[in-house]
Amino acid sequence: MQFSPQPHAGTPLARRALTLREGAFAGSSHLQGLSDGFMEERAAGYSAEARATLVAVLRDHYAVQGLTEGQEAQLQALAQPGAVTMTCGHQLVLGGGPLYVHSKIREVAALSAQWEVPTRPVVPIFWMATEDHDVEEIRHISFEGKRYSMANTFEGWATGCIPSEAVWPLLDALEKDWGQHAALAQQLKVYRAAYLQGETLADATRRLMAHWHPSVLCLDASDARLKALAVELWTDEIQHQRMFSTQNDAPWTAQGWEPPVDVKPSTLFLLENGRRTRLDFLGKGAWQAGSRSMREEELLARVQNEPETLSPNAILRPIYQECILPNVLYAGGAGEMEYWLQLIPYFQERNFPAVRMHLRTSFEWWPSASWRKWQKLAPQNLSYHSSISEVREAWLQEEGAPESGAFPVTEALRNLVKKEYGTYTDLERSTEAWLKRISNEEERMRERARRSVLRSQRERWEAFLTVKSTQFPGSVESGGVGAMQERTWTVLELAYHFGHAPFQAMEDGLIQHLDLNEGMPFLWAWMLPEPGE
């Protein structure tokens, strides 16, 4: 497939994040271009002990499944004193998640390849959100209008601890419906090989990503050895609630928006026996986890003796990441970027290195049939992001179709009725009811006329609907905007439409077109079929 950068001015893509980045946070060091000096300084500030621990943890986590050749090379590179990381992350969504998860991963792989030099390896890391406990968000796979779900029996579990076997009924259902489709059958074999008996969703995700992205390392940061590297972070949050005290909502409230995270005094969870419980700070050294009362002294003892039982919430997680990795860049979507922008006052107060906050590229994938139809529609000067209702109205006006909501016949009759019967005051209600019936009929007639116009343009209308149904799933059903394709499509759709997952073409395009020397640019790109496809 061909990588084709697109202009994003005037589209709704990442609008809030771009507004904040180019306004309230303009000039922030976190949004400046990368430099060799910054990366070398970051590597020098990362201790040899932390590096050795990180490498050992990763090697242990891959011990059973083994490392790909590319992952082995990355792990050896990470062990070098000058190595740094670039990172992205996501929840453990079944089947690998929506396509934007994979675009993030390949983006950090592309950027790592761009910025690596022999004396300074740059290692791409996918941070698996194994401690996230929103099981409802991760337990579904939707495909071709049907939702396949894992049983909802793990509420409150850290998702990385859920056993792989829980996914088997979902895979059975997919195989029953799609096992005869060659490309999908091959993809389902990949799933079967990942969700193995006796393992967890964390293990399965690690296997899936090794298959699709064999040069990227997956990190499960729930390991006690990594938690121990962040002892100072846990201690500071318990004693001083630093994240809460450094918050500044002004960049959001100035726009009339709510900040992305409503930060509470506590940013910690208790993680025990695979279950995650929010810790609430009650004041004066008192804490509570569910119905369980705790004292500051008990939590501080856990920091020293059982750090793996403490878990960061969504706003503290990036800080934990920066404590345990020699990280120079985080690539995330618009929502994630707002989280990261909200962290800038904290980074400044704690004098953390200015990790670069990169807004990931958004991708649209074009099946051949949709692309051919869009090329025929191109002379119509359509906006790609126009809703179905907007285009319908524009084309009706173009053909002189009756305007919706107007009642010229009814209004003309109203004058005649008033002239003929207006003097009979006791007929007022009857004449209004009569006119109402006429207006209802006129409304139906005008809609019939509008449909007649659309039928006369049937070919281009059906072409437009074909494009919208693939590029903005849900738009045809709703008559509205629908969802961006990358938020609903998964690897299954790639297999269904293209026969495979062409991630390498996506990465090659990113290597060619992304340039982080001048700042943190944002790309929007189309993946187009090759000529003749």
XYZ file of N, CA and C in Angstrom, residues 85 150 163 179 190 195 230 289 314 318 324 401 404 450:
42
model
N 14.836 5.406 25.124
C 13.615 4.775 24.634
C 12.653 5.810 24.078
N -15.943 -11.324 25.656
C -15.512 -12.186 26.739
C -16.493 -12.041 27.890
N -6.998 -14.617 33.010
C -6.465 -15.782 32.294
C -6.837 -15.765 30.815
N -14.472 -18.644 9.969
C -13.392 -19.602 9.752
C -13.217 -20.030 8.313
N -3.541 -16.822 14.502
C -2.632 -15.969 15.285
C -3.208 -15.733 16.675
N -3.483 -16.672 22.796
C -4.264 -16.848 24.030
C -4.131 -18.303 24.503
N 10.801 3.145 41.546
C 10.006 4.365 41.718
C 9.636 4.611 43.177
N -8.950 2.154 51.402
C -9.014 1.341 50.184
C -10.296 0.532 50.245
N -4.402 6.891 36.169
C -4.128 7.283 34.783
C -3.219 8.507 34.693
N 2.071 8.116 33.576
C 3.187 8.630 32.779
C 4.400 9.026 33.624
N 11.154 4.999 35.346
C 11.786 3.690 35.149
C 12.377 3.500 33.754
N -33.905 20.822 -5.621
C -34.941 20.046 -4.940
C -35.685 20.928 -3.937
N -36.366 21.419 2.586
C -37.012 20.780 3.733
C -37.444 21.844 4.738
N -37.677 15.104 -2.873
C -36.237 15.103 -2.588
C -35.639 13.724 -2.865
